[in-house]
Tab-separated table of C-alpha atoms in Angstrom:
chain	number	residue	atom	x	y	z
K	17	UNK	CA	-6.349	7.538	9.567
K	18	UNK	CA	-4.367	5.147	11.608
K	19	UNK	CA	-5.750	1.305	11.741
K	20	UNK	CA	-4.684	-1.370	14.058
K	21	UNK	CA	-5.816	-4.718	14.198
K	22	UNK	CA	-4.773	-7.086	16.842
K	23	UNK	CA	-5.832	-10.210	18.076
K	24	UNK	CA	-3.711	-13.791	19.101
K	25	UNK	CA	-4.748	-15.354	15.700
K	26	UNK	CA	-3.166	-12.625	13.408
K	27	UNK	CA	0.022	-14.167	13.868
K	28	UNK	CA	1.533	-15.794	11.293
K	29	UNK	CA	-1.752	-15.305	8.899
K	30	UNK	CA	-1.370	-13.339	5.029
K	31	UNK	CA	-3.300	-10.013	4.229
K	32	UNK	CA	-5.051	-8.844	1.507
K	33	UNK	CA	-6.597	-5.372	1.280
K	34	UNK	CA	-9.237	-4.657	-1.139
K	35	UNK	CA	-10.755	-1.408	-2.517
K	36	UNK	CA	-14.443	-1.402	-3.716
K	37	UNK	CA	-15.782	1.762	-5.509
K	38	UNK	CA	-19.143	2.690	-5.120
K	39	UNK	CA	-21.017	5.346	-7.180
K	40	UNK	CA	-25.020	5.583	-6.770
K	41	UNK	CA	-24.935	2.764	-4.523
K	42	UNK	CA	-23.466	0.341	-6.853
K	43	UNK	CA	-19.997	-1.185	-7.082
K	44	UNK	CA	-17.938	-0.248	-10.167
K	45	UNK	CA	-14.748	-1.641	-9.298
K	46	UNK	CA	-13.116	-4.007	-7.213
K	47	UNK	CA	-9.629	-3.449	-6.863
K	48	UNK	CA	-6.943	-5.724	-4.722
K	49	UNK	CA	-4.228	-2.792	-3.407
K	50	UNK	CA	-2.231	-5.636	-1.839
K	51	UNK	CA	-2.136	-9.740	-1.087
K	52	UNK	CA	0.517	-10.454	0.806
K	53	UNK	CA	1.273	-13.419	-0.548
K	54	UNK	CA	1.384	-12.280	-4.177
K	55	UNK	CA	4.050	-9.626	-3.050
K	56	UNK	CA	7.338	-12.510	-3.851
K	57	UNK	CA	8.921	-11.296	-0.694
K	58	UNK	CA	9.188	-13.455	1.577
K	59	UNK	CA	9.345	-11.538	5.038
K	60	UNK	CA	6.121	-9.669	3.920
K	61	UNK	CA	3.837	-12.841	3.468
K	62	UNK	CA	2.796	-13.772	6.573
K	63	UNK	CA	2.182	-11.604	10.065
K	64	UNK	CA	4.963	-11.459	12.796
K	65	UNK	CA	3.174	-10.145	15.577
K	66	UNK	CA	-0.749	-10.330	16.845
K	67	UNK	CA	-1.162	-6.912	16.100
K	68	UNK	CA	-1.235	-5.151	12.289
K	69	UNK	CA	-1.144	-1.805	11.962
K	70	UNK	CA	-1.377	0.596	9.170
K	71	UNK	CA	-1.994	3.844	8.105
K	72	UNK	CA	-4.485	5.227	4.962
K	73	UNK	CA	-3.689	8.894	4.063
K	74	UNK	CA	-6.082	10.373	1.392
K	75	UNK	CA	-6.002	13.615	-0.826
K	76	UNK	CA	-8.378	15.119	-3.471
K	77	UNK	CA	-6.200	16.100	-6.060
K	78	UNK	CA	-6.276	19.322	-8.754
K	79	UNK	CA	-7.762	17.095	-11.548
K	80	UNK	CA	-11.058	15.565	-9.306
K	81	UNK	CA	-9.239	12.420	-8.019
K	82	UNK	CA	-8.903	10.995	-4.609
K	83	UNK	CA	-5.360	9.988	-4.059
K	84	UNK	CA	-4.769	7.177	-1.027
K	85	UNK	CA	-1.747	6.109	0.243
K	86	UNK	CA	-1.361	2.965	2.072
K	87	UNK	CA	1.208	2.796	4.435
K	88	UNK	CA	2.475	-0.179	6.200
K	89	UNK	CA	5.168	-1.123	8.296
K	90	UNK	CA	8.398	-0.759	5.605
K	91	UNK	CA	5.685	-0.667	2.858
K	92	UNK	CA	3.088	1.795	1.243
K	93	UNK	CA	1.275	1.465	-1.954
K	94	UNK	CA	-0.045	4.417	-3.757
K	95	UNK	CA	-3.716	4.075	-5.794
K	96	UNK	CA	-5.601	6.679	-7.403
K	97	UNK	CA	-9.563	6.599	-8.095
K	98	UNK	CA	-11.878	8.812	-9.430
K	99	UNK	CA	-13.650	11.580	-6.968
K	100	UNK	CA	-16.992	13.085	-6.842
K	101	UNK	CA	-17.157	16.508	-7.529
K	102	UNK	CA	-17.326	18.561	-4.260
K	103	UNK	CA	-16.128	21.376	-2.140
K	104	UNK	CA	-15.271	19.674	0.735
């Protein structure tokens, strides 16, 4: 799935992308996958640009987890949660 975000006040602003796992409508975990400004590099803190774009590719995996891969520009982080079981 590709994301973008833009707007005029983006720029120069820090991100930070949470995951929140849900099972029978309650939240189980709450999980930061990245704050930019926790990262200790410098060029990744803060926004360049108005827009923001990323990418979030997900796979079910052998052993009944979902895989999901985070991709930003020159940066992806990999995080692995539990799945529920399911054909599809």
């Amino acid at each position: 799935m590709k994301i973008d975000f833009s707007g005029k006040n983006l720029k120069g602003k820090s991100y930070h992308l949470n995951v929140k796992e849900i099972w029978n409508g309650t939240v189980v975990s709450d999980t930061t996958v990245l704050n930019s400004k926790n990262m200790g590099v410098k060029q990744f803190e803060t926004l360049k640009d108005a827009v923001f774009n990323m990418r979030v590719i997900s796979k079910r995996t052998a052993d009944n987890t979902l895989k999901l891969t985070f991709k930003f520009p020159r940066l992806s982080v990999t995080k692995e949660y539990d799945a529920a079981v399911s054909k599809d």
